[in-house]
C-alpha cells in the first residue's frame, strides 16, 4: 500500500517564461478568462511514478492564498459557476481523503472521534446514482418511520453524474462531467418505472432548433460521433506536420487519407457487417468464450485486421466505454450492454448536464425541498440546490456531503450483529454513526478497504476489479464557425490531447437558448482515456492515474489550446480569442475495466460480481455500477434495487 514520495522540482521562473513566450501568448495562455485563478505553476517529476498513483497533495506545491475555493489551486483549476463550482471531478480534497484510506491511516479502530448519537435504519455509503437510488428505494419500500442517510465524499451529490456551468458573454452554458445518456425504455420495465417515479415522464426531450440564416448542417443531441457529418484529422504522426483533414471519411472510402493501402483496407473493413456471430444472451457459449480472450483479439478475429490497426485506430473508440484499450479488456465488453435488453428505439436522450439531471430528479423526489420550485424538468434542471435542506435533523432521508466513510464494521459477529458502526471524516474531524443496515454504493477501489470485517471470499472478489481513470475537459468557445466552415459538427483524431469532439443540441428543459447556429457559444467536450497497450489491466490504470494526477492544470490547458489550434486555425479558430473557459474533470477511478474472466469467472471460480451480488454480508449489501461490468447508470439503478431488496428481505424483515 505504501508509495515513495516523489521528488518535486519547482521552477521559479516557469510562470514568467510561459507568459513571455510568443507561442504561449498565441495560444491565449496569458489571457484573463474564466479558466483558473492561477498561481505559481509547479513542474512535477513523474517518471518514477507510473505505477504509484499518488495524491495531488503529494504531487504539487500548493500556493493558494485563498484556501476556501477549489478554483485557487494549480491542479484543480477553474470549476465554473453555480452549484458545482467547487466539485469538478475528483478535486484535491477528494483525492486526498481517498488516499488516506488507501494508505492505511484508518487500519486500527478509531479512538478520537465525535459520536453523533445517530442510529439509522440504513446508511448508504456513496452518493452517486446508485447510492441516491438506493436511498429512495429504501424510503419507499421500508415503510413509515424508517430512516436513511447517504454519506458522500464530494461537495455535491451525483458521483460522475455532475455538471459544469459557464457564463460566456451573458449566456449560461451547461455540460456533463461524466455520465451522459439515457434511453427511452419499454413502459413496464424496471428502468422506465423508476424514471416515471422520479418525474422523468417525458418519453423524448425537446432540443434546440437551428436558428441561423446560414444553411443548416446536422447537429446531434449527444456528444458522441455518429450519423452527423464529421472529419478525420491526420497530423505529424502520419507524416503530415501541417495536418490533413478527410471529411465524410467513410462515404469517401478514406480517399485522401495519408494511410497505407493495408491500413485503409482494414479500416474500411471495420465499417462493414461481420460474419462473426454475436452472443444470443448473457452467459451463452459465445459470451463465455469471449470472456476468455481480450477485446483486441476479438476485434482482430471479427474484422480480420492487424493488431497494429486496432492499437492505432480503434483503441480510443472500442475501449472508451470501459476506460482502457481493447488489449486490457474482456472480449465480452463488446456485448455487455446488450444484457440490458432492448429499448423502444436506438435514439439516446441527454439532459444539458448529462445524467446530473437524473441525479437531481432523484434528490428532488427523496427530499422535496432540496431543489427549489416544482417537481418539473424545468425547475429541477434550472433551479439551485438548497444545500441546507439535504441534512435536516429528524428527517427520514438525509444526504451528508463532504463526508468520507473510512470504517464500516459490524458490532460483533456479522452473522448475529444488530448494528454496523460507520466512521466518516468531515472538515478534518472523525465522526461515528450506527446503522441497522448498510448499502455500500461507492466504488470497488474504496469499499474493499472501508469494510473492515470483509470476509476472504469478498476480498478475493474485489481483488479482480480494476478501475481506470478518465478526464473530461469541457471547453467553452464563443462560436463554432471554425467547424461549420468545414461542413462538420464533429471530429476525430489519433494523436495529441483527446481523440474526438462532437457538438450537440441541448435539451430545452435546462438551457436558456432555444436555437443553435455557427455563432452560438457552445461547450466542446474532450474526453481523455489513458490506455497503455502492452501493459496489464491493473498497470494501465495505475499508469494513467499517475499521468493524470501529476499534470498541473496549466499544462493540460496548454495541450488543449494547442490541439484545437493545430486542427482548426486554418478555418479561423483563434485560441486567445475564441476560448472563453476551460474546466477539467479528473476522475481517478472513472471506469470499471473488466479483464478476461470478469463476467463469468475463471479457474473454476465464480465471477467476482456474482460473489458480491449473491447475498448481503451480515447487514451490509453491495451496490454500485462496478458489479455488473456495465458502466451505465441503468446498471446503477438495477444494482441499487437489488441491494435494498436483499436488505429488506433478509436483514430488516423483522
XYZ file of C-alpha atoms in Angstrom:
654
model
C 0.000 0.000 0.000
C 2.890 2.367 0.671
C 4.368 4.558 -2.061
C 7.508 6.619 -2.357
C 7.122 10.343 -2.183
C 8.031 11.994 -5.489
C 10.856 14.447 -5.881
C 9.297 17.810 -6.681
C 11.105 20.377 -8.793
C 9.782 23.908 -8.693
C 10.979 26.266 -11.388
C 10.500 29.784 -10.012
C 10.770 31.272 -13.495
C 8.339 28.846 -15.113
C 5.364 31.183 -14.984
C 7.258 34.159 -16.384
C 8.785 32.002 -19.118
C 5.308 30.919 -20.179
C 3.912 34.417 -20.108
C 6.791 35.796 -22.162
C 6.693 33.057 -24.749
C 5.190 34.226 -28.020
C 3.920 30.706 -28.665
C 2.109 30.619 -25.333
C 0.648 34.059 -25.935
C -0.623 32.956 -29.321
C -2.485 30.150 -27.581
C -4.051 32.641 -25.176
C -2.380 31.333 -22.021
C -1.798 34.895 -20.884
C -5.467 35.833 -21.245
C -7.537 36.529 -18.150
C -10.575 34.371 -18.827
C -12.865 32.102 -16.881
C -10.445 29.221 -16.692
C -8.467 29.493 -13.461
C -7.271 31.542 -10.557
C -3.735 30.576 -11.465
C -0.838 30.994 -9.078
C 2.718 29.711 -9.295
C 2.952 26.645 -11.513
C 4.947 23.622 -10.471
C 6.789 21.220 -12.731
C 6.325 17.696 -11.480
C 8.764 14.826 -11.726
C 6.631 11.832 -12.620
C 8.846 9.394 -14.490
C 9.274 7.112 -11.477
C 5.615 7.349 -10.504
C 3.997 5.465 -13.358
C 2.968 2.530 -11.217
C 2.476 4.507 -7.995
C -0.736 6.598 -8.024
C -0.258 9.413 -5.530
C -2.424 12.150 -4.129
C -2.327 15.650 -5.610
C -1.177 16.959 -2.233
C 1.950 14.804 -2.594
C 2.473 15.792 -6.201
C 2.174 19.578 -6.187
C 3.225 22.590 -4.174
C 0.058 24.357 -3.026
C 0.449 28.131 -3.150
C -3.132 29.321 -2.961
C -3.756 32.356 -0.808
C -7.471 31.636 -0.557
C -7.914 28.136 0.865
C -11.713 28.274 0.683
C -12.096 27.890 -3.077
C -11.309 24.799 -5.103
C -10.532 27.096 -8.030
C -7.488 28.501 -6.256
C -5.011 25.711 -6.771
C -2.862 24.975 -9.760
C -4.033 21.371 -10.033
C -7.829 21.585 -9.819
C -8.097 24.740 -11.917
C -11.271 26.665 -12.635
C -14.523 24.970 -11.607
C -17.111 27.146 -13.311
C -20.079 28.813 -11.632
C -23.210 27.582 -9.901
C -23.853 24.601 -7.636
C -20.909 22.577 -8.942
C -18.225 25.289 -8.992
C -16.209 23.503 -6.282
C -16.949 19.977 -7.449
C -15.370 19.410 -10.863
C -14.369 15.755 -10.923
C -12.234 14.427 -8.095
C -10.902 17.596 -6.542
C -7.739 17.749 -4.472
C -9.662 17.188 -1.243
C -11.474 14.132 -2.624
C -8.259 12.534 -3.868
C -6.503 13.214 -0.583
C -9.305 11.690 1.511
C -9.422 8.573 -0.646
C -5.671 8.093 -0.498
C -5.690 8.368 3.306
C -7.874 5.257 3.242
C -5.682 3.505 0.695
C -2.515 4.279 2.637
C -3.814 2.605 5.798
C -4.414 5.611 8.040
C -7.573 4.021 9.463
C -6.396 0.418 9.797
C -6.978 0.357 13.551
C -10.231 1.184 15.314
C -10.583 4.979 15.627
C -10.428 6.344 19.154
C -10.533 10.111 18.743
C -13.968 10.701 17.234
C -17.244 12.524 17.747
C -20.169 10.181 18.406
C -23.149 11.844 16.737
C -25.528 9.539 18.629
C -27.371 8.892 15.376
C -28.825 5.490 14.516
C -30.312 4.930 11.069
C -32.215 2.003 9.671
C -29.979 2.258 6.604
C -26.797 4.156 5.824
C -25.828 4.356 2.147
C -22.124 4.914 1.510
C -21.781 6.775 -1.787
C -23.971 9.499 -3.266
C -23.774 8.654 -6.952
C -26.820 7.485 -8.877
C -26.599 4.017 -7.307
C -26.477 5.412 -3.770
C -29.184 8.009 -4.330
C -31.448 5.425 -5.929
C -30.831 3.018 -3.042
C -31.894 5.679 -0.537
C -35.073 6.470 -2.485
C -35.982 2.807 -2.968
C -35.369 2.162 0.736
C -37.562 5.099 1.734
C -40.387 3.815 -0.436
C -40.203 0.139 0.457
C -39.076 0.044 4.078
C -42.277 1.579 5.436
C -43.185 4.594 7.530
C -40.864 5.555 10.333
C -37.711 4.103 8.769
C -34.708 6.399 8.367
C -31.912 6.519 5.824
C -28.789 8.631 5.397
C -26.459 8.934 2.406
C -22.785 9.687 3.074
C -20.998 11.232 0.092
C -17.383 12.350 -0.096
C -17.931 15.102 -2.678
C -19.202 18.672 -2.205
C -22.209 17.817 -4.414
C -24.146 14.565 -4.817
C -24.251 12.659 -8.099
C -20.921 10.850 -8.390
C -19.862 11.178 -12.025
C -23.357 12.444 -12.899
C -22.497 16.105 -12.349
C -22.473 19.260 -14.429
C -20.152 22.099 -15.340
C -21.658 25.534 -15.789
C -20.167 28.527 -17.641
C -21.242 32.110 -18.138
C -19.995 33.245 -21.557
C -20.829 36.733 -22.779
C -24.069 36.632 -20.806
C -25.005 33.115 -21.937
C -25.378 30.249 -19.466
C -23.841 27.036 -20.817
C -24.082 23.559 -19.294
C -22.046 20.421 -19.909
C -21.674 16.999 -18.344
C -18.752 15.934 -16.165
C -19.095 12.227 -16.865
C -22.261 10.130 -17.011
C -24.197 11.334 -20.041
C -27.030 9.370 -21.681
C -30.356 7.728 -21.022
C -32.685 5.818 -23.335
C -36.418 5.501 -23.846
C -37.265 2.123 -22.319
C -40.316 -0.088 -22.584
C -43.112 1.345 -20.385
C -43.280 -1.518 -17.867
C -39.549 -2.097 -17.495
C -37.842 -1.527 -14.145
C -35.857 1.425 -15.517
C -38.865 3.151 -17.097
C -40.963 2.690 -13.961
C -38.167 4.263 -11.934
C -37.892 7.166 -14.383
C -41.628 7.751 -14.113
C -41.453 7.677 -10.323
C -38.893 10.488 -10.164
C -40.740 12.723 -12.611
C -38.972 11.776 -15.838
C -42.258 11.248 -17.635
C -41.353 12.791 -20.970
C -40.589 9.974 -23.383
C -38.394 12.200 -25.529
C -36.880 15.543 -24.641
C -37.233 18.599 -26.857
C -33.979 20.057 -28.177
C -32.680 23.299 -29.657
C -33.679 24.123 -33.238
C -31.496 25.617 -35.958
C -31.537 29.379 -35.521
C -29.117 30.763 -38.089
C -29.572 32.283 -41.533
C -26.700 30.054 -42.666
C -27.732 26.735 -44.260
C -28.325 24.101 -41.616
C -25.947 21.207 -41.064
C -26.836 18.243 -38.827
C -26.000 18.601 -35.137
C -26.893 15.620 -32.937
C -28.277 15.658 -29.401
C -25.400 13.702 -27.812
C -21.647 14.387 -27.617
C -20.664 11.223 -29.486
C -19.754 10.744 -33.135
C -22.475 9.156 -35.202
C -24.511 9.980 -38.274
C -23.807 13.740 -38.255
C -21.045 14.908 -40.628
C -17.586 14.724 -39.100
C -13.983 14.656 -40.220
C -10.824 12.673 -39.503
C -7.647 14.634 -38.807
C -4.180 13.246 -39.547
C -1.165 15.121 -38.172
C 2.552 14.664 -37.601
C 2.113 11.030 -36.530
C 1.090 10.316 -40.130
C 3.824 12.399 -41.738
C 1.614 15.479 -42.041
C 3.125 18.269 -39.890
C 0.585 20.768 -41.250
C -2.295 18.330 -40.860
C -4.692 16.738 -43.339
C -8.487 16.578 -42.997
C -10.744 13.955 -44.528
C -14.422 14.847 -44.200
C -17.142 12.262 -44.745
C -14.358 9.674 -44.370
C -16.429 6.534 -44.812
C -18.572 7.878 -47.614
C -15.371 8.809 -49.473
C -13.758 5.459 -48.626
C -10.928 7.321 -46.840
C -9.853 8.964 -50.097
C -7.072 11.449 -49.354
C -6.149 9.922 -46.013
C -2.352 9.575 -45.566
C -2.583 5.842 -44.927
C -1.030 2.741 -46.376
C -3.201 0.616 -48.630
C -3.321 -2.063 -45.933
C -4.404 0.343 -43.182
C -7.078 1.873 -45.427
C -8.414 -1.540 -46.399
C -8.532 -2.754 -42.803
C -10.208 0.408 -41.514
C -12.881 0.205 -44.187
C -13.450 -3.405 -43.213
C -14.453 -2.296 -39.711
C -17.353 -0.352 -41.243
C -18.860 -3.433 -42.891
C -21.015 -6.120 -41.280
C -19.094 -9.039 -39.788
C -19.887 -12.711 -40.204
C -18.787 -13.404 -36.619
C -21.784 -14.458 -34.543
C -22.693 -12.295 -31.552
C -23.935 -13.766 -28.254
C -27.663 -14.509 -28.090
C -27.839 -13.917 -24.356
C -25.530 -13.238 -21.431
C -23.959 -16.492 -20.314
C -24.326 -18.465 -23.550
C -21.373 -20.361 -25.010
C -20.362 -17.464 -27.272
C -20.292 -14.899 -24.480
C -18.370 -17.251 -22.194
C -15.753 -17.823 -24.856
C -15.438 -14.086 -25.450
C -14.758 -13.616 -21.739
C -11.676 -15.823 -22.056
C -9.987 -13.576 -24.638
C -9.260 -9.873 -24.910
C -11.410 -7.426 -26.817
C -8.396 -6.754 -29.013
C -8.193 -10.412 -30.043
C -11.935 -10.413 -30.710
C -11.659 -7.356 -32.990
C -8.781 -8.946 -34.890
C -10.885 -12.058 -35.376
C -14.118 -10.204 -36.144
C -12.795 -7.815 -38.789
C -9.726 -9.780 -39.973
C -7.437 -6.861 -39.189
C -3.992 -6.487 -37.666
C -3.117 -5.712 -34.078
C -1.379 -2.567 -35.299
C -4.614 -1.279 -36.832
C -6.504 -1.960 -33.614
C -3.969 -0.113 -31.471
C -3.516 2.819 -33.849
C -7.112 3.487 -34.846
C -9.618 1.519 -32.754
C -8.229 1.755 -29.226
C -9.780 5.175 -28.460
C -13.246 4.024 -29.576
C -13.522 0.355 -28.743
C -12.235 0.683 -25.186
C -13.505 4.132 -24.263
C -16.722 2.864 -22.656
C -14.570 0.890 -20.224
C -11.665 3.299 -19.845
C -8.842 1.285 -21.406
C -7.659 -0.100 -24.704
C -9.044 -3.369 -26.093
C -5.871 -5.274 -25.189
C -6.721 -4.938 -21.481
C -10.434 -5.750 -21.619
C -12.555 -8.874 -21.797
C -13.841 -9.667 -25.282
C -17.356 -9.738 -23.836
C -17.254 -5.974 -23.193
C -18.258 -5.563 -26.860
C -21.665 -7.029 -25.983
C -22.094 -6.402 -22.250
C -24.567 -3.563 -22.702
C -26.864 -5.811 -24.732
C -27.771 -7.546 -21.466
C -29.910 -4.524 -20.520
C -32.405 -5.625 -23.137
C -33.980 -3.599 -25.931
C -35.229 -0.029 -25.760
C -38.082 1.467 -27.754
C -35.607 2.843 -30.295
C -31.904 3.487 -30.734
C -32.145 7.207 -30.020
C -30.213 8.301 -26.944
C -31.580 11.129 -24.813
C -29.493 13.602 -22.838
C -30.091 16.416 -20.404
C -27.973 19.554 -20.953
C -25.903 18.462 -17.950
C -25.885 14.748 -18.716
C -27.203 12.400 -16.057
C -26.805 15.094 -13.458
C -30.429 15.716 -14.450
C -31.360 12.211 -13.289
C -29.411 12.588 -10.029
C -31.187 15.889 -9.342
C -34.590 14.325 -10.051
C -33.858 11.523 -7.574
C -32.816 14.003 -4.880
C -35.844 16.226 -5.505
C -38.049 13.148 -5.058
C -36.194 11.987 -1.949
C -36.001 15.431 -0.303
C -38.571 17.755 -1.967
C -37.021 20.967 -0.617
C -33.545 20.056 -1.866
C -34.094 21.920 -5.160
C -36.341 24.949 -5.418
C -39.536 25.117 -7.430
C -41.934 22.484 -8.665
C -41.143 18.859 -9.377
C -40.760 19.547 -13.089
C -37.902 19.013 -15.524
C -37.570 22.760 -15.989
C -37.323 23.596 -12.289
C -35.141 20.653 -11.327
C -32.673 21.389 -14.131
C -32.610 25.167 -13.737
C -33.055 25.924 -10.055
C -30.306 25.865 -7.454
C -29.684 23.190 -4.852
C -30.785 24.087 -1.338
C -27.845 22.524 0.469
C -29.308 23.273 3.903
C -32.277 21.005 3.143
C -30.144 17.949 2.431
C -29.247 17.107 6.020
C -32.060 18.225 8.295
C -32.224 16.746 11.835
C -35.189 14.421 12.261
C -35.787 13.970 8.527
C -36.496 10.453 7.313
C -33.989 10.851 4.474
C -30.758 12.811 4.694
C -27.715 13.407 2.470
C -24.474 14.376 4.200
C -21.894 15.808 1.794
C -18.120 16.229 2.164
C -18.249 13.119 4.349
C -15.827 10.308 3.512
C -16.641 6.936 5.065
C -13.397 5.355 6.313
C -14.548 2.492 8.529
C -17.572 0.201 8.253
C -17.778 -2.812 10.575
C -20.377 -4.973 12.304
C -20.654 -4.750 16.057
C -19.602 -8.258 16.981
C -20.212 -11.394 14.910
C -21.593 -10.322 11.495
C -23.988 -13.284 11.498
C -25.557 -12.159 14.794
C -24.869 -8.430 14.895
C -27.726 -5.958 15.207
C -25.765 -2.854 14.199
C -22.986 -1.651 11.937
C -20.623 1.123 13.007
C -19.636 3.718 10.413
C -16.873 6.272 10.865
C -16.502 9.162 8.431
C -14.274 12.205 8.136
C -15.667 15.682 7.632
C -13.912 19.011 7.951
C -10.814 17.404 9.434
C -12.695 15.558 12.203
C -13.820 11.959 12.622
C -17.479 11.126 13.327
C -19.418 7.976 14.203
C -22.930 6.886 13.283
C -24.606 3.489 13.638
C -26.945 1.662 11.277
C -29.167 -1.394 11.228
C -28.149 -1.963 7.623
C -25.677 -0.548 5.114
C -25.562 -0.286 1.333
C -22.009 0.082 0.028
C -22.709 2.083 -3.127
C -19.266 3.606 -3.550
C -16.545 2.287 -5.798
C -14.838 -1.071 -5.506
C -11.467 0.628 -5.007
C -12.559 2.067 -1.637
C -15.158 -0.466 -0.494
C -12.572 -3.212 -0.167
C -10.637 -1.010 2.269
C -13.560 0.536 4.153
C -15.444 -2.632 5.162
C -13.110 -3.754 7.930
C -14.508 -7.230 8.572
C -14.889 -8.157 4.907
C -14.602 -11.976 4.616
C -11.965 -13.616 2.460
C -14.252 -14.586 -0.419
C -15.390 -10.966 -0.846
C -11.801 -9.738 -0.590
C -10.761 -12.128 -3.342
C -13.689 -10.954 -5.442
C -12.798 -7.290 -5.031
C -9.188 -8.066 -5.989
C -10.482 -8.826 -9.507
C -11.982 -5.351 -10.002
C -9.845 -2.899 -11.941
C -10.658 0.753 -12.341
C -9.194 3.177 -14.857
C -9.052 6.975 -14.942
C -10.716 9.365 -17.346
C -10.655 13.120 -17.767
C -13.495 15.126 -19.254
C -12.309 18.545 -20.399
C -15.122 20.990 -21.120
C -14.052 23.935 -23.261
C -16.449 26.854 -23.676
C -15.997 28.605 -27.036
C -17.675 31.784 -28.216
C -18.698 30.218 -31.547
C -18.111 27.096 -33.609
C -17.895 28.636 -37.066
C -14.460 27.063 -37.478
C -16.241 23.704 -37.675
C -19.145 24.987 -39.732
C -16.779 26.224 -42.446
C -15.670 22.616 -42.891
C -19.260 21.379 -43.061
C -18.852 19.250 -39.935
C -20.089 19.269 -36.357
C -17.653 16.653 -35.066
C -14.086 15.452 -35.457
C -11.814 12.534 -34.631
C -8.029 12.332 -34.449
C -5.350 9.843 -33.415
C -2.653 11.857 -31.655
C -2.324 14.612 -29.066
C -4.921 15.610 -26.485
C -8.166 13.639 -26.543
C -9.478 11.687 -29.516
C -12.762 13.250 -30.653
C -15.281 16.057 -30.237
C -18.919 16.385 -31.208
C -21.176 19.410 -30.848
C -24.703 18.768 -29.645
C -28.067 20.439 -29.461
C -29.141 20.893 -25.849
C -32.431 19.775 -24.339
C -34.672 22.785 -23.742
C -35.503 21.773 -20.163
C -32.197 23.143 -18.923
C -30.878 25.625 -21.460
C -31.864 29.250 -21.982
C -31.147 29.328 -25.727
C -33.887 27.722 -27.829
C -31.772 27.743 -31.002
C -28.248 26.958 -32.148
C -26.120 28.160 -35.046
C -22.462 28.610 -36.036
C -22.179 31.799 -33.987
C -23.718 30.322 -30.829
C -21.451 29.931 -27.807
C -21.144 26.206 -27.062
C -19.189 23.781 -24.910
C -16.802 21.411 -26.651
C -16.196 18.245 -24.638
C -12.878 16.437 -24.988
C -12.592 13.002 -23.400
C -9.221 11.567 -22.386
C -8.704 7.893 -21.537
C -5.286 6.631 -20.569
C -4.724 3.345 -22.389
C -1.225 1.920 -22.424
C -1.252 -1.053 -24.825
C 1.031 -3.894 -23.833
C 0.556 -3.499 -20.080
C -1.837 -5.377 -17.824
C -5.252 -4.006 -16.919
C -4.042 -3.095 -13.442
C -0.837 -1.472 -14.686
C -2.677 0.637 -17.240
C -4.947 2.014 -14.530
C -2.003 2.947 -12.317
C -0.040 4.486 -15.180
C -2.992 6.570 -16.330
C -3.713 7.859 -12.828
C -0.053 8.783 -12.356
C -0.113 10.867 -15.524
C -3.444 12.494 -14.782
C -2.547 13.323 -11.192
C 0.955 14.580 -11.921
C -0.075 17.049 -14.632
C -0.943 20.582 -13.453
C -3.938 22.417 -14.843
C -1.812 24.836 -16.860
C -0.093 22.053 -18.790
C -3.375 20.414 -19.728
C -4.709 23.822 -20.704
C -1.723 24.340 -22.998
C -2.292 20.932 -24.605
C -5.970 21.690 -25.216
C -5.251 25.053 -26.796
C -2.504 23.580 -28.954
C -4.672 20.671 -30.121
C -7.546 22.897 -31.187
C -5.150 25.368 -32.821
C -3.363 22.664 -34.806
C -6.632 21.301 -36.139
C -8.765 24.390 -36.690
C -6.625 27.534 -37.064
C -6.856 27.280 -40.870
C -10.641 27.704 -40.655
C -10.470 30.717 -38.385
C -10.100 29.328 -34.870
C -8.095 31.623 -32.580
C -7.498 30.146 -29.123
C -6.754 33.505 -27.489
C -9.997 34.974 -28.831
C -12.428 32.077 -29.038
C -11.854 30.079 -25.856
C -13.917 31.536 -23.035
C -13.444 28.877 -20.354
C -11.829 25.528 -19.562
C -12.856 23.100 -16.820
C -11.078 19.807 -16.173
C -12.971 16.941 -14.563
C -10.417 14.375 -13.435
C -11.907 11.042 -12.402
C -9.253 8.825 -10.844
C -11.363 5.656 -10.972
C -13.884 6.574 -13.656
C -14.459 3.194 -15.248
C -14.761 -0.410 -14.241
C -12.394 -2.123 -16.684
C -13.322 -5.828 -16.827
C -10.376 -8.066 -17.686
C -10.895 -11.516 -19.236
C -12.732 -13.750 -16.789
C -14.582 -10.921 -15.054
C -18.073 -11.701 -16.344
C -18.247 -15.483 -15.975
C -15.303 -16.383 -13.762
C -12.115 -18.299 -14.419
C -10.041 -21.122 -12.960
C -13.226 -22.761 -11.739
C -14.167 -19.776 -9.561
C -17.338 -17.700 -9.875
C -17.395 -14.240 -11.382
C -16.415 -11.619 -8.771
C -19.583 -9.617 -9.304
C -21.706 -12.693 -8.613
C -19.926 -13.256 -5.286
C -20.748 -9.731 -4.119
C -24.260 -9.571 -5.550
C -25.371 -13.003 -4.416
C -26.234 -12.127 -0.814
C -25.527 -9.497 1.830
C -22.551 -9.886 4.128
C -24.240 -9.732 7.507
C -26.058 -6.384 7.468
C -24.091 -4.998 4.531
C -25.228 -5.221 0.885
C -23.173 -4.150 -2.115
C -24.352 -1.959 -4.974
C -22.551 0.309 -7.495
C -22.107 0.074 -11.240
C -18.865 -1.939 -10.884
C -20.590 -5.169 -10.007
C -22.248 -5.865 -13.354
C -19.305 -4.782 -15.513
C -21.622 -2.456 -17.446
C -20.684 1.192 -16.731
C -24.094 2.713 -17.353
C -26.466 4.472 -14.962
C -29.107 1.808 -15.669
C -26.780 -0.716 -14.092
C -26.505 1.590 -11.073
C -30.294 1.601 -10.690
C -30.548 -2.167 -11.073
C -27.821 -2.822 -8.506
C -29.383 -0.379 -6.041
C -32.770 -2.049 -6.370
C -31.254 -5.490 -5.790
C -29.166 -4.425 -2.769
C -32.075 -2.746 -0.993
C -34.308 -5.707 -1.740
C -31.775 -8.054 -0.187
C -31.602 -5.986 2.988
C -35.363 -5.764 3.330
C -35.880 -9.453 2.580
C -33.007 -10.945 4.537
C -31.847 -8.427 7.139
C -34.608 -5.996 8.093
C -37.592 -8.306 7.624
C -38.258 -8.415 11.362
